[in-house]
XYZ file of C-alpha atoms in Angstrom:
771
model
C 157.086 152.371 93.572
C 156.511 151.246 97.161
C 153.195 152.149 98.760
C 155.076 152.898 101.963
C 157.102 155.919 103.029
C 159.449 154.442 105.644
C 159.265 150.659 105.724
C 160.827 148.917 102.705
C 163.551 151.583 102.699
C 167.246 151.075 103.514
C 168.006 153.415 106.395
C 171.022 153.607 108.740
C 170.879 151.624 111.976
C 169.692 153.581 114.975
C 172.779 152.483 116.941
C 175.305 153.072 114.168
C 176.780 156.278 115.553
C 177.292 155.047 119.121
C 179.002 151.904 117.855
C 181.395 153.522 115.388
C 182.325 156.234 117.916
C 182.883 153.783 120.766
C 180.075 155.247 122.866
C 178.228 151.933 123.132
C 178.597 150.318 126.555
C 179.588 146.653 126.526
C 179.837 144.432 129.572
C 183.555 145.034 129.976
C 182.912 148.805 130.017
C 180.916 148.635 133.259
C 183.023 150.086 136.065
C 181.559 150.458 139.555
C 183.175 151.887 142.715
C 184.869 149.178 144.781
C 184.354 146.546 142.084
C 186.078 143.210 142.567
C 187.214 140.819 139.850
C 185.982 137.252 139.680
C 187.753 134.155 138.412
C 186.379 130.642 137.930
C 188.364 127.657 139.184
C 187.990 124.975 136.523
C 188.484 121.266 136.252
C 191.798 120.011 134.875
C 190.254 116.700 133.839
C 187.577 115.714 131.345
C 186.119 113.100 133.702
C 187.082 112.485 137.329
C 185.838 112.073 140.856
C 186.544 115.064 143.098
C 188.046 113.721 146.298
C 188.748 117.036 148.014
C 188.769 120.813 147.467
C 191.228 122.848 149.543
C 190.940 126.650 149.253
C 193.099 127.522 152.252
C 196.173 128.631 150.291
C 194.068 130.781 148.009
C 192.354 132.435 150.968
C 195.753 133.524 152.367
C 196.588 135.520 149.242
C 196.466 139.273 149.839
C 193.556 140.778 147.908
C 191.282 137.736 147.925
C 187.888 138.738 149.290
C 185.712 135.646 148.781
C 185.668 132.076 147.504
C 182.444 130.207 146.742
C 181.881 126.526 145.994
C 178.858 124.270 145.688
C 178.760 124.194 149.493
C 177.540 127.808 149.373
C 174.456 126.818 147.348
C 171.782 126.169 149.960
C 168.856 125.178 147.718
C 170.518 122.169 146.094
C 170.725 123.613 142.582
C 173.996 122.780 140.836
C 176.290 125.688 140.045
C 179.705 124.101 140.629
C 180.989 120.547 140.421
C 181.518 118.994 143.825
C 181.698 115.184 143.717
C 182.509 114.648 140.055
C 183.636 116.664 137.038
C 182.236 115.787 133.626
C 184.374 117.856 131.248
C 187.590 119.814 131.043
C 186.953 123.334 132.312
C 183.856 122.561 134.395
C 183.517 125.192 137.178
C 184.445 124.010 140.668
C 184.742 127.316 142.538
C 184.766 131.084 142.002
C 187.063 133.685 143.540
C 186.659 137.430 144.002
C 189.766 139.569 144.422
C 190.804 143.201 144.195
C 192.751 142.629 140.996
C 192.328 140.244 138.034
C 195.881 138.942 138.414
C 195.329 138.216 142.096
C 192.131 136.358 141.289
C 193.927 134.256 138.690
C 196.795 133.430 141.042
C 194.325 132.497 143.759
C 192.556 130.155 141.345
C 195.870 128.410 140.701
C 196.351 127.959 144.464
C 193.118 126.049 144.978
C 194.138 122.421 145.508
C 191.794 119.809 144.100
C 192.405 116.095 144.450
C 191.001 114.035 141.588
C 190.493 110.376 140.787
C 190.539 110.283 136.962
C 187.818 108.274 135.222
C 187.578 106.910 131.670
C 186.560 109.521 129.104
C 184.096 109.241 126.211
C 184.014 111.968 123.561
C 182.341 110.214 120.633
C 178.563 109.785 120.545
C 178.683 106.362 118.910
C 181.164 105.137 121.511
C 179.104 106.660 124.301
C 175.957 104.682 123.429
C 177.781 101.338 123.749
C 177.230 99.088 126.732
C 180.895 99.246 127.753
C 181.128 103.060 127.591
C 181.906 105.109 130.715
C 178.761 106.447 132.383
C 178.517 110.162 133.031
C 175.619 110.014 135.470
C 175.641 106.462 136.861
C 178.076 103.720 137.791
C 175.431 101.095 136.973
C 176.485 99.384 133.744
C 172.963 98.109 133.126
C 171.253 101.497 132.938
C 170.196 103.243 129.759
C 166.937 103.431 127.825
C 165.988 100.440 125.732
C 166.610 100.979 122.065
C 163.349 101.297 120.197
C 162.529 98.665 117.595
C 161.603 101.479 115.231
C 165.305 101.858 114.419
C 166.185 98.219 113.968
C 165.346 98.262 110.268
C 167.768 101.071 109.498
C 170.864 99.017 108.795
C 174.169 100.772 108.127
C 175.725 100.328 104.729
C 179.336 100.953 103.834
C 180.379 102.218 100.451
C 183.806 101.639 98.992
C 184.493 105.346 98.595
C 183.470 106.245 102.144
C 186.179 107.796 104.273
C 187.719 105.951 107.199
C 185.673 108.119 109.553
C 182.350 107.261 107.900
C 183.292 103.596 107.571
C 184.060 103.550 111.299
C 180.730 105.201 112.095
C 178.892 102.592 110.046
C 180.800 99.786 111.747
C 179.895 101.151 115.162
C 176.236 101.502 114.208
C 176.282 97.862 113.095
C 177.649 96.694 116.457
C 174.969 98.467 118.510
C 171.944 97.879 116.302
C 170.579 95.129 118.555
C 171.717 96.550 121.896
C 170.457 99.126 124.324
C 171.645 102.686 123.953
C 173.466 104.126 126.950
C 174.323 107.658 128.131
C 171.110 108.964 126.591
C 170.099 112.517 127.560
C 166.819 112.552 125.625
C 165.034 111.045 122.660
C 162.392 111.899 120.062
C 160.461 109.620 117.684
C 158.050 110.518 114.881
C 156.463 108.339 112.237
C 154.014 109.222 109.479
C 152.608 106.861 106.844
C 153.981 103.400 106.105
C 157.734 103.714 105.727
C 158.403 100.067 104.897
C 155.778 100.120 102.162
C 157.297 103.331 100.797
C 160.730 101.757 100.519
C 159.267 98.601 98.957
C 157.604 100.670 96.257
C 160.755 102.704 95.548
C 162.891 102.084 92.472
C 165.981 103.514 94.140
C 166.875 103.463 97.837
C 169.931 105.394 98.983
C 171.402 105.208 102.462
C 174.245 107.275 103.904
C 175.850 108.319 107.167
C 176.779 111.949 107.751
C 178.904 113.477 110.504
C 178.818 117.143 111.519
C 181.184 118.563 114.166
C 180.565 120.901 117.050
C 181.237 124.529 116.195
C 181.422 127.611 118.370
C 179.342 130.722 117.728
C 182.637 132.719 117.835
C 181.005 135.972 118.897
C 183.590 138.721 119.304
C 182.856 139.543 122.939
C 183.325 136.793 125.551
C 180.691 136.360 128.264
C 180.845 139.040 130.964
C 178.650 139.866 133.924
C 178.780 142.474 136.674
C 176.668 141.889 139.784
C 175.958 144.212 142.688
C 174.055 143.402 145.890
C 172.884 146.403 147.902
C 172.317 146.651 151.632
C 168.720 145.437 151.293
C 169.753 142.350 149.370
C 168.499 143.679 146.028
C 170.627 142.257 143.186
C 171.468 144.175 140.019
C 173.145 142.340 137.146
C 174.727 144.016 134.134
C 174.640 141.208 131.613
C 175.889 140.715 128.091
C 172.929 138.598 127.047
C 170.305 138.055 124.374
C 167.609 137.406 126.984
C 167.638 139.683 130.068
C 164.313 138.389 131.391
C 165.543 134.795 131.054
C 168.680 135.729 133.004
C 166.502 137.262 135.722
C 164.428 134.073 135.941
C 167.538 131.901 135.826
C 169.307 133.730 138.649
C 166.121 133.715 140.710
C 165.515 130.002 140.213
C 169.127 128.963 140.741
C 169.737 130.989 143.888
C 166.234 131.146 145.336
C 165.910 134.935 145.061
C 162.471 136.476 144.398
C 162.121 137.972 140.919
C 161.253 141.332 142.442
C 164.680 141.400 144.104
C 166.621 141.051 140.842
C 167.119 143.663 138.151
C 168.967 142.787 134.942
C 170.435 145.580 132.837
C 171.420 144.275 129.434
C 174.540 145.821 127.925
C 175.428 146.157 124.266
C 176.554 142.795 122.890
C 179.479 141.874 120.724
C 177.535 139.164 118.904
C 175.387 136.323 120.150
C 174.003 133.983 117.457
C 172.036 132.053 120.077
C 174.891 131.444 122.505
C 174.201 134.238 125.010
C 171.259 133.090 127.084
C 173.002 130.794 129.577
C 172.684 131.911 133.191
C 175.398 129.848 134.892
C 178.447 130.749 132.805
C 179.152 134.140 134.406
C 175.976 135.647 135.865
C 175.325 133.299 138.805
C 178.980 133.210 139.977
C 179.070 137.017 139.872
C 175.923 137.253 141.986
C 177.211 134.716 144.518
C 180.480 136.570 144.949
C 178.706 139.911 145.288
C 176.351 138.511 147.917
C 179.292 137.182 149.906
C 181.428 140.329 149.705
C 178.763 143.030 149.623
C 180.639 144.607 146.724
C 180.126 144.646 142.951
C 181.934 141.816 141.156
C 182.749 141.355 137.498
C 183.223 137.880 136.016
C 184.579 137.910 132.494
C 185.472 134.780 130.547
C 188.625 134.523 128.483
C 188.552 133.258 124.911
C 189.955 129.917 126.066
C 187.208 129.647 128.690
C 184.634 130.341 125.983
C 185.828 127.269 124.103
C 186.137 124.867 127.042
C 183.025 126.016 128.917
C 180.935 127.881 126.347
C 177.772 126.413 124.895
C 178.492 125.676 121.222
C 176.310 124.158 118.531
C 176.052 120.378 118.950
C 177.684 117.958 116.588
C 175.766 114.934 115.388
C 175.844 111.721 113.397
C 172.897 111.194 111.059
C 171.994 107.958 109.330
C 169.642 108.735 106.453
C 167.732 106.487 104.078
C 165.564 107.746 101.203
C 163.453 105.925 98.611
C 162.386 107.413 95.263
C 160.780 106.348 92.002
C 162.638 106.422 88.705
C 160.822 109.612 87.701
C 162.045 111.372 90.861
C 159.140 111.189 93.311
C 160.219 110.842 96.942
C 158.243 108.033 98.576
C 159.948 107.448 101.928
C 162.630 108.782 104.231
C 164.007 107.370 107.480
C 166.446 108.977 109.875
C 168.432 107.938 112.925
C 170.332 110.809 114.564
C 172.672 110.979 117.543
C 173.192 114.499 118.876
C 176.242 115.271 121.009
C 174.646 117.038 123.964
C 177.843 117.016 126.008
C 177.455 116.717 129.765
C 174.023 118.377 129.823
C 170.591 117.302 128.695
C 169.224 118.952 125.614
C 170.122 119.388 121.998
C 167.823 120.195 119.087
C 166.261 116.718 118.933
C 162.940 117.971 117.601
C 164.708 119.731 114.742
C 165.727 116.336 113.364
C 162.306 116.234 111.725
C 163.773 118.935 109.476
C 165.130 116.124 107.283
C 161.699 116.264 105.657
C 162.857 119.542 104.150
C 160.243 121.362 102.109
C 159.143 118.215 100.333
C 156.043 116.048 100.050
C 157.241 112.879 101.780
C 154.253 110.619 102.434
C 156.176 108.130 104.568
C 158.551 109.514 107.185
C 160.258 108.019 110.222
C 162.542 110.043 112.472
C 164.368 108.931 115.608
C 166.776 111.218 117.428
C 168.810 110.755 120.587
C 170.744 113.185 122.713
C 173.937 111.517 123.898
C 176.076 112.435 126.897
C 179.795 112.960 126.288
C 182.582 114.501 128.364
C 182.162 117.967 126.905
C 180.382 121.143 127.975
C 176.672 121.433 127.242
C 175.378 122.957 124.034
C 173.160 125.871 123.023
C 171.588 127.433 119.996
C 173.567 128.611 117.017
C 171.607 130.363 114.282
C 168.700 128.084 113.273
C 169.679 125.447 115.873
C 169.789 121.951 114.400
C 168.714 122.871 110.892
C 172.147 123.311 109.229
C 173.099 119.810 110.429
C 169.962 118.026 109.237
C 169.849 120.012 105.984
C 173.440 118.972 105.273
C 172.386 115.334 105.429
C 169.036 115.733 103.707
C 170.137 117.994 100.848
C 173.413 116.144 100.260
C 171.559 112.887 99.813
C 168.918 114.440 97.550
C 171.657 115.802 95.317
C 173.190 112.329 95.084
C 169.797 110.829 94.258
C 169.212 113.401 91.501
C 172.630 112.538 90.068
C 171.907 108.808 90.077
C 168.506 109.357 88.437
C 169.928 111.756 85.873
C 167.471 114.502 86.865
C 168.401 118.176 87.116
C 168.853 119.224 90.757
C 166.449 122.163 90.475
C 163.789 120.161 88.625
C 164.048 117.296 91.133
C 163.413 119.644 94.030
C 160.640 121.542 92.271
C 158.856 118.266 91.539
C 158.747 117.304 95.218
C 158.210 120.709 96.868
C 155.207 121.242 99.094
C 152.714 123.881 98.061
C 149.907 125.697 99.807
C 147.475 123.209 101.332
C 149.853 120.233 101.280
C 150.129 118.183 104.470
C 153.391 118.798 106.336
C 154.836 115.359 107.192
C 155.870 114.386 110.703
C 155.548 116.249 113.964
C 157.536 118.984 115.609
C 157.083 122.599 114.609
C 154.207 122.779 112.069
C 154.238 118.990 111.548
C 150.860 117.418 110.864
C 149.320 120.708 109.719
C 148.716 121.986 106.223
C 151.168 124.255 104.456
C 150.107 127.923 104.425
C 150.960 130.305 101.613
C 154.677 129.702 101.048
C 157.359 130.962 98.724
C 159.344 127.760 98.280
C 159.260 127.540 94.495
C 159.617 131.295 94.030
C 162.752 131.346 96.183
C 164.361 128.388 94.429
C 163.536 129.829 91.023
C 164.983 133.201 92.037
C 168.395 131.776 92.907
C 168.396 129.587 89.785
C 167.628 132.621 87.623
C 170.345 134.660 89.365
C 173.047 132.241 88.165
C 171.357 131.351 84.852
C 171.247 127.743 86.076
C 170.172 126.149 82.813
C 173.123 127.683 80.963
C 175.753 127.211 83.659
C 179.240 126.175 82.627
C 182.259 124.857 84.478
C 185.911 124.191 83.883
C 188.241 121.480 85.138
C 187.737 120.654 88.837
C 184.914 123.156 89.053
C 181.431 122.351 90.266
C 178.030 123.762 91.092
C 176.135 123.050 94.285
C 172.540 123.730 95.215
C 170.654 123.342 98.479
C 167.534 124.690 100.167
C 166.190 124.673 103.703
C 163.375 126.314 105.634
C 162.940 127.860 109.056
C 159.904 129.092 110.949
C 160.786 131.895 113.332
C 159.899 131.775 117.006
C 157.055 133.828 118.452
C 157.018 134.983 122.063
C 155.401 137.390 124.524
C 156.238 141.071 124.253
C 155.202 144.485 125.541
C 155.966 147.964 124.249
C 154.978 151.627 124.646
C 154.985 154.364 121.999
C 154.642 157.952 123.192
C 154.303 161.128 121.125
C 156.067 164.222 122.448
C 155.406 167.944 122.195
C 157.882 168.375 119.335
C 156.035 165.824 117.211
C 158.607 163.072 117.738
C 157.894 159.581 119.031
C 159.697 157.436 121.552
C 159.568 153.641 121.754
C 160.138 151.949 125.116
C 160.716 148.203 125.341
C 162.999 145.539 126.830
C 164.143 143.600 123.769
C 167.806 143.229 122.816
C 168.945 144.478 119.421
C 171.713 142.342 117.947
C 170.845 142.454 114.248
C 169.350 145.893 113.641
C 165.875 145.083 114.949
C 165.532 148.432 116.749
C 165.908 150.066 113.363
C 163.058 147.973 111.955
C 160.909 148.823 114.977
C 161.581 152.542 114.481
C 160.613 152.250 110.808
C 157.359 150.463 111.654
C 156.362 153.105 114.214
C 157.282 155.926 111.838
C 155.188 154.347 109.075
C 152.100 154.026 111.265
C 152.413 157.572 112.656
C 153.363 158.989 109.214
C 156.455 160.724 110.533
C 160.057 160.457 109.405
C 162.312 157.683 110.599
C 164.604 160.270 112.232
C 161.746 161.418 114.471
C 161.564 158.051 116.253
C 163.928 157.203 119.096
C 164.318 153.903 120.946
C 164.803 153.485 124.688
C 165.586 150.060 126.113
C 164.579 149.460 129.696
C 165.893 147.022 132.271
C 163.832 144.182 133.728
C 162.606 146.455 136.541
C 161.127 149.018 134.157
C 160.381 147.451 130.768
C 157.445 145.159 129.945
C 158.325 141.477 129.716
C 159.871 140.489 126.400
C 161.044 137.139 125.058
C 164.737 136.704 124.330
C 166.220 137.853 121.051
C 166.650 134.491 119.389
C 165.011 132.256 116.828
C 164.417 135.214 114.457
C 161.480 136.301 116.597
C 162.314 139.978 117.172
C 161.183 141.643 113.946
C 158.114 139.395 113.779
C 157.122 139.572 117.454
C 158.422 143.011 118.420
C 157.560 144.446 115.018
C 153.959 143.304 115.397
C 153.886 144.619 118.957
C 155.342 147.961 117.817
C 152.650 148.176 115.175
C 149.982 147.527 117.831
C 151.454 150.209 120.103
C 151.759 152.737 117.278
C 148.199 152.028 116.127
C 147.025 152.516 119.717
C 148.821 155.888 119.780
C 147.303 156.711 116.388
C 143.837 155.999 117.776
C 144.482 158.455 120.619
C 145.763 161.019 118.092
C 142.549 160.836 116.074
C 140.399 161.058 119.211
C 142.266 164.158 120.355
C 141.973 165.718 116.922
C 138.230 165.105 116.793
C 137.920 166.829 120.146
C 140.225 169.704 119.219
C 138.823 170.391 115.732
C 135.220 169.473 116.540
C 135.260 166.875 113.778
C 134.154 163.293 113.280
C 136.900 160.655 113.561
C 135.773 159.067 110.303
C 136.446 162.394 108.571
C 140.090 162.559 109.699
C 143.268 161.495 107.981
C 146.757 161.222 109.486
C 149.405 162.008 106.893
C 152.918 163.412 107.035
C 152.638 163.997 110.766
C 149.454 166.054 110.514
C 145.797 165.222 110.993
C 143.419 166.822 108.516
C 139.718 166.716 107.760
C 138.951 164.810 104.575
C 135.803 166.609 103.451
C 134.182 169.886 104.416
C 133.892 173.474 103.281
C 136.835 174.629 105.387
C 139.643 172.033 105.629
C 141.155 171.868 109.084
C 144.430 170.324 110.223
C 146.689 170.051 113.229
C 150.226 168.750 113.678
C 151.374 166.040 116.071
C 153.469 168.510 118.058
C 150.458 170.705 118.821
C 148.318 167.656 119.581
C 150.905 166.235 121.984
C 151.059 169.558 123.821
C 147.275 169.767 123.904
C 147.011 166.238 125.300
C 148.800 167.271 128.484
C 145.760 169.267 129.598
C 143.091 166.747 128.648
C 141.306 164.147 130.727
C 142.899 161.351 128.706
C 146.428 162.588 129.313
C 149.543 162.268 127.104
C 149.591 160.314 123.867
C 150.868 156.878 124.879
C 150.159 153.776 122.849
C 150.470 150.308 124.331
C 151.240 147.068 122.533
C 151.119 143.701 124.262
C 151.135 140.327 122.537
C 151.797 136.602 122.793
C 151.807 133.723 120.328
C 148.019 133.689 120.685
C 147.822 137.263 119.362
C 149.261 136.649 115.917
C 149.752 132.897 115.671
C 152.832 131.188 114.285
C 154.849 132.801 111.537
C 154.815 131.457 108.027
C 157.936 129.479 107.098
C 160.773 131.198 105.288
C 163.033 129.512 102.771
C 166.679 130.052 101.907
C 168.017 128.664 98.637
C 171.674 128.837 97.662
C 173.876 128.019 94.715
C 177.661 127.944 94.822
C 180.281 127.473 92.145
C 183.633 126.233 93.436
C 187.014 125.197 92.161
C 189.017 122.504 93.940
C 192.796 122.246 93.797
C 193.135 118.467 93.537
C 196.755 118.573 94.721
C 196.160 120.553 97.918
C 192.449 119.994 98.494
C 191.783 123.723 98.888
C 188.322 124.933 97.882
C 187.911 128.294 96.180
C 184.442 129.794 95.914
C 183.933 131.362 92.503
C 180.294 132.328 93.026
C 177.872 132.170 95.941
C 174.273 133.342 95.571
C 171.679 133.198 98.338
C 167.980 133.881 97.848
C 165.600 134.131 100.756
C 161.879 134.586 101.217
C 161.761 137.344 103.836
C 158.026 138.017 103.542
C 158.556 141.767 103.381
C 161.883 143.564 103.738
C 161.358 146.240 106.397
C 164.934 147.425 105.818
C 166.447 145.828 102.689
C 170.004 146.797 103.639
C 169.682 145.084 107.012
C 168.074 142.038 105.383
C 170.945 141.735 102.913
C 173.401 141.929 105.808
C 171.665 139.057 107.579
C 171.655 136.928 104.421
C 175.346 137.575 103.846
C 176.311 136.946 107.471
C 174.423 133.671 107.805
C 175.712 132.393 104.485
C 179.310 133.160 105.442
C 178.922 131.375 108.784
C 177.591 128.326 106.975
C 180.499 128.475 104.526
C 182.966 128.464 107.439
C 181.232 125.494 109.101
C 181.381 123.568 105.838
C 185.008 124.320 104.999
C 187.042 124.916 108.139
C 185.363 125.245 111.539
C 185.294 122.400 114.087
C 185.858 121.975 117.798
C 188.349 119.157 118.320
C 188.545 116.858 121.341
C 190.710 114.091 122.722
C 190.558 112.203 126.021
C 191.812 115.331 127.814
C 189.077 117.610 126.440
C 189.010 120.412 123.901
C 192.357 120.749 122.111
C 191.779 123.903 120.043
C 190.448 126.454 122.553
C 191.200 129.691 120.703
C 191.529 131.351 117.359
C 195.085 130.135 116.839
C 193.926 126.532 116.408
C 190.198 126.972 115.816
C 190.002 128.198 112.246
C 187.586 130.981 111.379
C 187.606 132.731 108.014
C 189.497 135.975 107.604
C 188.645 138.634 105.048
C 190.951 136.841 102.622
C 188.933 133.608 102.969
C 185.461 135.048 102.621
C 183.532 134.703 99.391
C 181.405 137.506 97.995
C 177.757 136.701 98.627
C 175.085 137.880 96.217
C 171.795 138.329 98.059
C 168.444 137.881 96.325
C 165.411 139.067 98.298
C 162.115 137.276 97.650
C 158.940 138.657 99.207
C 155.975 136.327 99.737
C 154.205 138.169 102.578
C 153.269 136.457 105.828
C 149.635 137.336 106.487
C 150.289 137.794 110.201
C 153.711 139.482 110.037
C 154.271 143.229 110.418
C 153.598 144.494 106.888
C 154.100 140.853 105.849
C 157.606 140.431 107.313
C 159.035 137.053 108.352
C 162.063 136.172 110.459
C 165.313 136.788 108.595
C 168.319 135.915 110.781
C 168.125 132.115 110.968
C 167.357 130.875 107.416
C 170.527 131.913 105.538
C 172.815 129.486 107.392
C 170.523 126.478 106.963
C 171.405 125.296 103.415
C 175.031 126.413 103.155
C 176.727 123.288 104.518
C 174.971 121.172 101.914
C 175.436 123.794 99.185
C 179.202 123.644 99.605
C 179.295 119.829 99.862
C 177.220 119.484 96.699
C 179.480 121.889 94.835
C 182.630 120.002 95.867
C 181.034 116.685 94.844
C 180.183 118.133 91.436
C 183.722 119.475 91.055
C 185.729 116.321 91.844
C 183.193 113.488 91.761
C 183.662 112.590 95.419
C 180.954 112.926 98.047
C 182.264 114.276 101.371
C 179.956 113.100 104.156
C 181.812 114.444 107.161
C 182.504 118.095 107.876
C 184.432 120.268 107.677
C 185.712 119.660 104.157
C 189.301 120.393 105.114
C 191.958 120.198 102.405
C 193.420 116.990 103.836
C 189.981 115.359 103.935
C 189.378 116.175 100.281
C 192.830 114.913 99.274
C 192.250 111.651 101.145
C 188.895 111.233 99.390
C 190.520 111.802 95.998
C 193.197 109.229 96.799
C 190.546 106.662 97.728
C 188.739 107.378 94.520
C 191.942 107.012 92.514
C 192.701 103.708 94.235
C 189.199 102.454 93.511
C-alpha cells in the first residue's frame, strides 16, 4: 500500500474535459476584431544571391495592408533574408492582408531576382575544401581539423551498404584536410585512448548515419500579435516557452520586456520544436506594428517541413575496444551534425556515446556542419537517440562477436553509484549518484523472460539502453487556499504532457485535500512568475519541486493560523484530510481549511498564500533516468517489411506521481523512436526538401503502431518531488538501436543507416547473399 493519498495514483488530467469537448483554445482559435492575416514570402531556391526584391505589384492588390522586409529591421538583427538565401523556404518578406487568400496571392506577386549558387546538402560533402560556402566566398576559410581525429581511420566492410561505403570513402578523403562550413565544434578526452585500444583484444569500428526527422506535432506554428496605441505588444503564441518568446521578440526587435506580454495558448504537441521566436511570432509583431491592427501568422504543413526546426541528422564514426571477457577499455567518436543554415546542434550530447558504462578511455569530437537546409531544434532528448543508435548498435555487434549475452555484457560494464562518469558535458567528470541502471535493465529482461526467449525463422530480439538527465530551470509559483477549503495554483509553465495534473497532485498531497479540490490557473508573462520553458523533461522535476515548496509554505501559514485560532502550540498540530487537529490534550480541537481560510481574511497576516521560487541552485541537478527496451521483430525477407511482435520498455522514473501519465509518456516516446527507426526521414535534393507533408513524409498510422508494454521502475531521486525524475525524454533514446539490433538478430545483417526502410533491408540481404 502506498504511504501517500494522492501522489502515486492514476487520476484524470486536469485539462481532459476542455480538450475532449473542444473548449481548449489553440492558436488558430484566437479571433480579434479587425484581425489581419499574415503570409510569409519564401525563397524558391536552396542557395542563391538575392539581386532585387520588388513588392510593388503585391502592394497594388486590394486588401493588402502591409509588407515588411529586412529593410524594416532597424537594429540589424536578421529576420528575413536580404542579400542571400541559404535554404528553400527561407523567409524574405511578410505580408498582412484582410483575407488569407489575398495574402497568399500577394506573396505570389512579390518579384525576387535570384542568382542561383551551388548547393550542398550532405555534411560530408560540406566539410570538403571544394564545397560551396554558406557564409563566405573565401575558399580558404574553415577551422583547422584537430589532430585528435587523425587516428580515427574509416574502415569499409564488405557487407556495408553503398551509402555507408560512400561515407567511409568521403571520410578517408578529408582525413588530412581542413574541415569547412563548420558551425561549431566540441572535443573531450579522458584517459589514454591509444593505450586502451592497444590493450584491447577486439577493436570494432563502424560508421552510422541518422537522418533528419520532424517533430510532426499536430498543430502547425501560429501566432497572433496585437500592438495597442501605446506601443504595448501582446502575442498569443503556440509555444512551449512563453518567457523565451518574450525575450526573443524583445531582443530581435529592440522592444523593452515590459512592453511585451505573451499569452501562451493550448498546444497541439511540441516535443521540443516550439520555442523558436522567428518562425511566426516576430513577423506577426512586425506586421501588427506597421498596421496598428492584430495580425495572425499561421504556417501551413508544407511550411513546417521547409522552414520548421527539425531534429538534426548526423554521421557518427565510432570505434570501441574490448577485452575477450567483455570489458570495455576504450571508445572514440567522430560526429558530424547537420545543423542546416544555422549554428547549433546537440554537439555536447555526442558525449552520450559513453552510455551508462565504465569506459576508462574516451575521446569524443563533434562538429556542427552548415548545409542548405533550415536550422534545427530539439526533439525529445535532443541528440541522444542518434548517439545511442550508434553506441548501442556497436555494443550489440561486439557482444555477438565475443559470444556474450547482450544483457550480461551490458551489466558487466554498467556504472554504479560512486563510479566516475567519463568525459565532460552534462555530469561528465563527476561521480555517479544513486542510479537505477541495473534495476531498469533487469526489469525489462524479466518482462520478456530474456533467458528463455525463443524465435522463429526471420525473427529476432533487440535490446538497447540509454540515459537522460532532465533539465532544471528557474520557476515561481503561488498556492492559495480559499474559503471553501479548495486550493488554487498560479504559475506560468506550459502543460504539454499532463504536468499540471502532477502539480495538482503534489499540492493536494501536501495540503491533505483531494485532487479535485485543486485547480490550476496559468498566467501570461505579465502576471505569472518567471518560469523556464517546458522542455528537457524539467517540468515535473522543477515545477513539481516548486509546487511542493509553495504548498509547504501555505501549510506553514495554515498551522500558524490554527495555533492562533485554537490557542495551541504548532508542534501539537497535525494537518490531515483537510483539517488541523491537536495531537495531544484533554479536549481534542480541530478546524477545517475552509474555516481557516475565511478566518485568515481578518488577520494581520492576510489570506493563506504560499510562495515557491527556485533555481538549479535550490535543488541541484536531477539524478539520471534510464530507459531500457527489448523488441522482438519478424522480417519479411522478400519485401523487407518489419513487423514488431513484442516491444517492452522499462524506465526508471524515480517516483511515478501519476502512473497513468507516466505510462503514456513511455508509450509515446517509444512509438516515436520506432517511427524514426523504421520509416521517418526528411529527404533533400539540390532544390531543397522533397517530402514536405504527410503524403510523402511517412509517419505511422494506427495500423503501423506496435503495442508497447510499459514497465515502471522507481529508484527515487533524492532531490526530486517525492523522488520523481523527468519522464518525457528517456523513452525515445534507446528505440532506434533496439529496432536495429532486433532486425540484425532476425536476418543477420547490420543496418547502419536509418530509417530501415523495406528497400534498404532488401538491398542489405542481397549484398549478404552475394557475399
